[in-house]
Short mmCIF file of C-alpha atoms in Angstrom, two decimals:
data_model
loop_
_atom_site.label_atom_id
_atom_site.label_comp_id
_atom_site.label_asym_id
_atom_site.label_seq_id
_atom_site.Cartn_x
_atom_site.Cartn_y
_atom_site.Cartn_z
CA MET U 1 -25.10 -15.91 -0.33
CA PHE U 2 -21.73 -14.35 1.64
CA LYS U 3 -20.15 -13.21 -2.04
CA ARG U 4 -23.17 -10.92 -2.05
CA LEU U 5 -23.17 -10.10 1.96
CA MET U 6 -19.07 -9.04 1.88
CA ILE U 7 -19.70 -7.15 -1.45
CA GLY U 8 -22.54 -4.64 0.15
CA MET U 9 -20.31 -4.08 2.19
CA LEU U 10 -18.70 -1.96 0.55
CA LEU U 11 -19.67 1.63 1.37
CA LEU U 12 -17.53 3.94 -0.39
CA VAL U 13 -13.82 2.33 -3.32
CA THR U 14 -13.51 4.19 -6.45
CA ALA U 15 -12.39 3.55 -9.56
CA ALA U 16 -9.45 4.00 -8.97
CA THR U 17 -8.76 2.28 -6.31
CA GLN U 18 -10.12 -0.67 -8.30
CA ALA U 19 -8.66 0.47 -11.72
CA GLN U 20 -5.57 2.27 -12.01
CA ASP U 21 -2.41 2.28 -8.91
CA LEU U 22 -3.06 5.87 -6.92
CA ASP U 23 -0.10 8.17 -6.07
CA ARG U 24 -0.06 9.60 -2.86
CA LEU U 25 0.31 13.64 -4.05
CA LEU U 26 0.34 15.13 -0.44
CA ASN U 27 0.46 13.94 3.09
CA LEU U 28 -2.78 15.49 4.73
CA ARG U 29 -1.73 14.34 7.66
CA GLY U 30 -0.99 16.83 10.83
CA TYR U 31 -3.28 19.49 12.24
CA TRP U 32 -6.02 20.94 10.40
CA LYS U 33 -8.13 23.50 11.79
CA PHE U 34 -11.23 22.66 14.17
CA SER U 35 -14.24 23.83 16.03
CA ILE U 36 -17.43 22.35 17.04
CA GLY U 37 -20.44 23.57 16.22
CA ASP U 38 -22.24 24.32 12.61
CA HIS U 39 -22.06 26.99 10.45
CA LYS U 40 -23.35 26.83 6.68
CA GLU U 41 -20.82 29.68 6.02
CA TRP U 42 -17.93 27.55 7.04
CA ALA U 43 -17.62 25.97 4.25
CA GLY U 44 -16.80 28.18 2.33
CA VAL U 45 -13.48 29.58 1.26
CA GLU U 46 -13.34 33.32 2.76
CA TYR U 47 -14.87 31.91 6.09
CA ASP U 48 -11.27 34.00 8.25
CA ASP U 49 -10.93 30.42 10.47
CA SER U 50 -7.59 32.49 12.91
CA ASP U 51 -9.45 32.11 15.94
CA TRP U 52 -9.94 28.23 15.89
CA GLU U 53 -7.75 25.59 17.50
CA GLU U 54 -6.11 23.28 15.75
CA ILE U 55 -6.67 19.07 15.82
CA TYR U 56 -4.87 16.98 14.88
CA VAL U 57 -5.52 14.30 12.43
CA PRO U 58 -6.38 11.50 12.02
CA ARG U 59 -7.46 10.95 15.86
CA ARG U 60 -10.57 11.49 17.80
CA TRP U 61 -11.13 14.88 19.10
CA GLU U 62 -11.94 13.19 22.35
CA ARG U 63 -7.66 12.85 22.40
CA GLU U 64 -7.65 16.73 21.80
CA GLY U 65 -9.59 18.36 24.87
CA PHE U 66 -12.88 17.47 23.35
CA ASN U 67 -13.20 14.95 25.37
CA GLY U 68 -17.01 13.49 26.29
CA TYR U 69 -18.44 15.89 23.73
CA ASP U 70 -20.57 14.54 20.54
CA GLY U 71 -22.58 16.73 18.00
CA TYR U 72 -21.52 18.53 14.95
CA ALA U 73 -18.02 19.67 14.27
CA TRP U 74 -15.91 20.73 11.45
CA TYR U 75 -12.31 20.77 10.48
CA ARG U 76 -10.60 22.98 7.49
CA THR U 77 -6.98 22.96 6.34
CA THR U 78 -5.32 24.71 2.46
CA PHE U 79 -2.57 23.71 0.30
CA SER U 80 -0.99 24.94 -2.63
CA GLY U 81 -2.14 23.93 -6.00
CA ASP U 82 1.66 23.45 -6.75
CA GLU U 83 1.05 20.65 -5.28
CA LEU U 84 -1.64 19.61 -8.63
CA GLU U 85 -0.88 17.59 -10.69
CA LYS U 86 -3.16 19.49 -14.03
CA GLU U 87 -2.82 15.96 -16.41
CA GLY U 88 -4.36 14.10 -12.60
CA ALA U 89 -7.54 13.08 -11.38
CA HIS U 90 -7.17 13.88 -8.19
CA TYR U 91 -9.03 12.06 -5.00
CA LEU U 92 -9.30 13.67 -1.32
CA ARG U 93 -8.87 10.47 0.51
CA LEU U 94 -10.06 11.17 4.48
CA GLY U 95 -9.88 7.65 6.08
CA TYR U 96 -12.46 7.08 9.11
CA ILE U 97 -14.98 9.02 10.28
CA ASP U 98 -16.92 8.86 13.71
CA ASP U 99 -20.18 9.11 13.54
CA VAL U 100 -20.97 11.07 10.45
CA ASP U 101 -19.13 13.10 7.19
CA GLU U 102 -20.19 15.94 4.61
CA VAL U 103 -16.71 17.29 2.76
CA PHE U 104 -16.12 20.42 0.96
CA PHE U 105 -12.80 21.22 -1.61
CA ASN U 106 -13.27 24.95 -2.51
CA GLY U 107 -16.08 25.64 -1.06
CA VAL U 108 -18.19 22.54 -2.85
CA LYS U 109 -19.88 19.79 -1.41
CA ILE U 110 -17.89 16.70 -3.31
CA GLY U 111 -18.85 14.14 -1.58
CA PHE U 112 -20.84 12.89 2.08
CA SER U 113 -21.18 9.52 4.78
CA GLY U 114 -23.91 8.50 6.48
CA GLY U 115 -26.31 10.70 7.42
CA PHE U 116 -27.26 14.37 9.57
CA PRO U 117 -29.99 14.92 11.82
CA PRO U 118 -33.18 14.54 12.02
CA ASP U 119 -32.77 11.75 10.42
CA TYR U 120 -29.70 10.61 11.68
CA TYR U 121 -27.57 6.90 10.55
CA THR U 122 -23.69 6.00 10.98
CA ALA U 123 -20.89 5.69 7.95
CA TRP U 124 -18.47 5.73 11.40
CA ASN U 125 -16.89 2.21 9.42
CA ALA U 126 -17.16 3.63 6.51
CA LYS U 127 -13.66 4.46 4.17
CA ARG U 128 -13.87 7.57 3.29
CA GLU U 129 -12.18 8.91 -0.40
CA TYR U 130 -14.00 11.30 -2.62
CA ARG U 131 -13.21 12.22 -6.41
CA ILE U 132 -12.38 15.65 -6.82
CA PRO U 133 -13.75 17.57 -9.83
CA ASN U 134 -11.18 19.33 -12.40
CA GLU U 135 -13.48 21.84 -11.98
CA LEU U 136 -12.52 22.98 -8.41
CA LEU U 137 -9.50 22.89 -8.79
CA ASN U 138 -6.76 25.39 -8.12
CA TYR U 139 -3.40 25.14 -9.81
CA ASP U 140 -1.98 28.42 -9.00
CA GLY U 141 -2.75 28.85 -5.77
CA GLU U 142 -4.52 28.33 -2.03
CA ASN U 143 -6.77 24.81 -1.55
CA LEU U 144 -9.62 25.22 0.96
CA ILE U 145 -10.77 21.63 2.17
CA ALA U 146 -13.33 21.92 5.78
CA VAL U 147 -15.75 18.26 6.63
CA ARG U 148 -18.39 19.12 8.70
CA ILE U 149 -19.19 15.79 11.16
CA PHE U 150 -21.55 14.66 12.90
CA ASP U 151 -21.14 13.00 16.30
CA LYS U 152 -23.60 10.86 18.01
CA GLY U 153 -22.14 9.38 21.01
CA GLY U 154 -18.72 7.89 21.68
CA GLU U 155 -15.58 9.30 20.17
CA GLY U 156 -15.98 11.49 17.61
CA GLY U 157 -14.19 12.99 14.29
CA ILE U 158 -11.60 11.62 11.45
CA TYR U 159 -10.11 9.33 13.51
CA SER U 160 -7.85 6.94 11.19
CA GLY U 161 -7.17 5.69 8.17
CA GLU U 162 -4.65 7.23 5.41
CA VAL U 163 -5.54 10.88 4.85
CA GLY U 164 -4.12 12.24 1.95
CA LEU U 165 -4.13 13.83 -1.70
CA LEU U 166 -4.36 11.63 -4.06
CA VAL U 167 -3.05 11.07 -8.59
CA ALA U 168 -4.07 8.72 -10.81
CA ASP U 169 -2.46 9.32 -14.12
CA ALA U 170 -4.28 10.94 -16.86
CA ALA U 171 -3.36 8.05 -19.31
CA TYR U 172 -6.50 8.66 -20.96
CA ASN U 173 -7.21 12.70 -21.38
CA GLU U 174 -10.74 12.32 -22.81
CA MET U 175 -12.28 9.89 -19.89
CA TYR U 176 -15.02 11.21 -18.42
CA SER U 177 -15.42 10.21 -14.82
CA LEU U 178 -19.50 10.39 -13.64
CA GLU U 179 -18.00 9.67 -9.73
CA GLY U 180 -19.37 11.90 -6.92
CA LEU U 181 -22.62 12.87 -6.37
CA TRP U 182 -25.75 11.72 -8.55
CA LYS U 183 -29.33 12.54 -7.00
CA ILE U 184 -31.80 9.23 -6.26
CA SER U 185 -35.72 8.78 -6.45
CA ARG U 186 -37.16 6.27 -4.24
CA ARG U 187 -40.35 6.66 -6.73
CA ASP U 188 -40.17 4.62 -10.58
CA ARG U 189 -41.32 6.84 -14.00
CA ASP U 190 -40.90 6.37 -17.24
CA GLU U 191 -40.30 10.64 -17.28
CA PHE U 192 -37.82 10.28 -14.80
CA ALA U 193 -34.94 9.09 -17.94
CA ASP U 194 -35.43 12.69 -19.89
CA VAL U 195 -33.01 14.62 -20.09
CA ASP U 196 -34.73 17.70 -19.40
CA TYR U 197 -37.82 15.77 -16.15
CA ASP U 198 -36.32 18.39 -13.58
CA ASP U 199 -34.07 16.14 -11.09
CA SER U 200 -33.97 19.32 -8.13
CA ARG U 201 -35.61 18.09 -5.07
CA TRP U 202 -34.05 14.52 -5.76
CA GLU U 203 -31.97 13.13 -2.53
CA ASP U 204 -28.02 13.56 -3.23
CA ILE U 205 -26.36 9.64 -3.73
CA VAL U 206 -22.22 9.15 -4.05
CA VAL U 207 -21.29 6.72 -6.17
CA PRO U 208 -20.77 3.96 -6.09
CA SER U 209 -22.19 3.15 -2.62
CA ASN U 210 -25.08 1.48 -2.06
CA TRP U 211 -28.53 2.10 -0.95
CA LYS U 212 -27.24 2.16 3.09
CA THR U 213 -24.88 4.95 3.20
CA ILE U 214 -28.57 7.39 2.13
CA GLY U 215 -30.44 5.36 5.05
CA MET U 216 -31.82 2.69 2.59
CA ARG U 217 -32.05 -0.13 4.82
CA ASN U 218 -34.05 -3.12 3.89
CA TYR U 219 -35.80 -1.14 1.08
CA LYS U 220 -36.29 -3.59 -2.01
CA GLY U 221 -37.84 -2.19 -5.27
CA PHE U 222 -36.66 0.48 -7.84
CA ALA U 223 -34.86 3.63 -7.96
CA TRP U 224 -33.60 5.86 -9.83
CA TYR U 225 -30.12 8.29 -10.46
CA ARG U 226 -29.69 11.32 -12.20
CA LYS U 227 -26.20 12.98 -13.49
CA GLU U 228 -25.86 16.55 -15.77
CA PHE U 229 -22.15 15.93 -16.47
CA GLU U 230 -19.56 18.42 -19.16
CA MET U 231 -18.59 17.04 -22.45
CA PRO U 232 -16.50 19.59 -24.45
CA SER U 233 -15.55 20.58 -27.74
CA GLY U 234 -13.70 19.86 -29.20
CA GLY U 235 -12.88 16.29 -29.41
CA LYS U 236 -11.15 13.76 -31.11
CA GLU U 237 -13.18 11.31 -30.56
CA THR U 238 -16.75 10.20 -31.83
CA GLU U 239 -16.90 6.73 -30.74
CA PHE U 240 -17.52 6.73 -26.69
CA THR U 241 -18.35 3.82 -24.12
CA LEU U 242 -20.12 3.82 -20.56
CA ILE U 243 -18.52 1.45 -17.87
CA GLY U 244 -21.65 1.79 -15.23
CA GLY U 245 -19.54 -0.07 -12.22
CA TYR U 246 -21.65 -2.92 -11.09
CA ILE U 247 -25.28 -1.96 -9.66
CA ASP U 248 -26.71 -4.79 -7.32
CA ASP U 249 -29.39 -6.25 -8.52
CA PHE U 250 -31.21 -4.67 -12.37
CA ASP U 251 -30.64 -1.89 -13.76
CA GLU U 252 -31.06 0.16 -17.27
CA ILE U 253 -29.09 2.80 -17.84
CA PHE U 254 -30.67 6.16 -20.50
CA VAL U 255 -27.51 9.23 -21.65
CA ASN U 256 -29.34 11.68 -23.00
CA GLY U 257 -33.10 9.74 -22.87
CA VAL U 258 -31.63 7.56 -25.16
CA LYS U 259 -31.49 3.74 -23.57
CA ILE U 260 -28.56 1.78 -23.87
CA GLY U 261 -28.25 -1.16 -22.20
CA GLU U 262 -29.36 -3.01 -19.15
CA THR U 263 -28.21 -5.78 -17.30
CA ASN U 264 -30.74 -8.58 -15.93
CA ASP U 265 -30.39 -12.61 -15.55
CA GLY U 266 -34.48 -12.50 -14.10
CA ARG U 267 -33.52 -14.81 -11.94
CA ARG U 268 -34.77 -14.88 -7.71
CA ILE U 269 -31.82 -13.21 -5.05
CA GLY U 270 -29.26 -16.61 -4.11
CA ARG U 271 -29.50 -17.59 -8.05
CA SER U 272 -29.19 -13.53 -9.81
CA ARG U 273 -25.42 -13.24 -10.34
CA SER U 274 -26.08 -9.59 -12.17
CA PHE U 275 -24.68 -7.80 -8.83
CA SER U 276 -21.22 -9.06 -10.20
CA GLU U 277 -20.72 -8.10 -14.11
CA LEU U 278 -19.48 -4.52 -14.66
CA ARG U 279 -21.57 -2.56 -17.00
CA ILE U 280 -20.11 -1.62 -19.96
CA TYR U 281 -22.94 -0.19 -23.28
CA ASP U 282 -21.11 1.34 -25.53
CA ILE U 283 -23.43 4.77 -26.25
CA PRO U 284 -24.60 5.79 -30.19
CA GLU U 285 -22.90 7.81 -32.12
CA GLY U 286 -24.49 11.32 -31.51
CA VAL U 287 -26.66 10.15 -28.41
CA LEU U 288 -23.37 12.33 -27.20
CA LYS U 289 -22.98 16.64 -27.10
CA PRO U 290 -20.63 18.99 -25.87
CA GLY U 291 -22.15 21.01 -23.24
CA LYS U 292 -24.40 19.91 -20.71
CA ASN U 293 -25.20 16.33 -21.03
CA THR U 294 -27.70 13.33 -18.33
CA VAL U 295 -27.35 10.41 -17.77
CA ALA U 296 -30.33 7.92 -15.77
CA VAL U 297 -30.55 5.28 -13.98
CA ARG U 298 -32.89 2.80 -13.46
CA VAL U 299 -31.76 -0.02 -10.88
CA GLU U 300 -34.07 -2.81 -9.10
CA ASP U 301 -32.64 -4.50 -6.06
CA ILE U 302 -34.26 -7.77 -5.32
CA GLY U 303 -32.72 -7.80 -1.85
CA ASP U 304 -29.54 -7.39 0.40
CA ASN U 305 -27.83 -3.94 -0.90
CA GLY U 306 -28.73 -1.57 -3.44
CA GLY U 307 -27.11 0.51 -5.65
CA ILE U 308 -24.27 1.45 -8.01
CA TYR U 309 -22.38 -0.05 -4.82
CA ARG U 310 -18.30 0.06 -6.83
CA GLY U 311 -16.75 1.43 -9.97
CA PRO U 312 -15.48 2.50 -12.06
CA VAL U 313 -18.52 4.56 -13.27
CA THR U 314 -16.75 7.22 -16.77
CA ILE U 315 -17.77 7.66 -19.99
CA ILE U 316 -14.69 6.18 -22.08
CA PRO U 317 -13.70 6.57 -26.11
CA SER U 318 -15.25 2.72 -27.16
CA ARG U 319 -11.11 1.74 -28.64
CA ILE U 320 -9.30 1.71 -25.34
CA VAL U 321 -11.97 -0.16 -23.04
CA THR U 322 -10.77 -3.81 -23.19
CA LYS U 323 -7.24 -1.83 -22.21
CA PHE U 324 -9.78 -0.33 -18.71
CA THR U 325 -10.94 -2.78 -17.88
CA ARG U 326 -7.65 -5.02 -18.53
CA GLU U 327 -6.20 -2.65 -16.15
CA PHE U 328 -10.11 -2.40 -13.47
CA ARG U 329 -9.63 -6.09 -13.57
CA PHE U 330 -5.88 -6.74 -12.14
CA TRP U 331 -6.23 -3.76 -9.54
CA ARG U 332 -9.00 -5.48 -8.13
#
């Protein structure tokens, strides 16, 4: 039980952290642009923040001249695409943030932790690390990071930990990371596995993370996850495996409406070990298509924390699964 509770406390741990070494590509500690208040356009690349204050990151904003301030604030910084590696998988590490955050890269939301009002819940003690989708990276110009924060009380801001851009060696050219934003519903319907189901009104959740990150505390039962991703045409690989990370407690996973695997040892809480098993399911040949594809995951939690709580969550050529999982187990 103690091990189970400790695992449930790992809110945001990415596959790259566990499966392989991450090299620090760019140190982002230093002075960022900063403004109190809250406006959606502040996430945008075109917004002019030249008249904003500057604040040191990481450091509590009270210690940077904003003593006693509680509420919304934004941070912005830019860096040159010359720093990026075209063959790498990039991650943004933001240390610890008090209390709630949303993170935008070149104007697109790539992750969040905690809950903004009116459904407020803090994530002050969760490490922030978000995968940056390759399609958002500007290799030939400037890249923008914008962070929206809400602090309810006490000290606030990006207050401690490593802040920087990291890169994982892209040893696997046809590996498709599924980490990042997914859709989630607390209902349980068979139609949620269908490739054409409209999940646009579902809530967002970051994968991997547990249900606490979206305020689902003490929730037991079923929830569905869905994510759409792109596969380019012209790839050489024909056989793929989905690595579904660690799921608390039981799961069924569907790719383009086809069930590819499940894990359920049928035991009760305290005896079940399904939460500690890495999900590795082969995808039948022909199920994946060039263009848009959909993954749907039915999760059942029988107690404590729930969800797809730890990576790696990825689709990988079947021929290198053994190598990948061996490296993963070494680095975890």
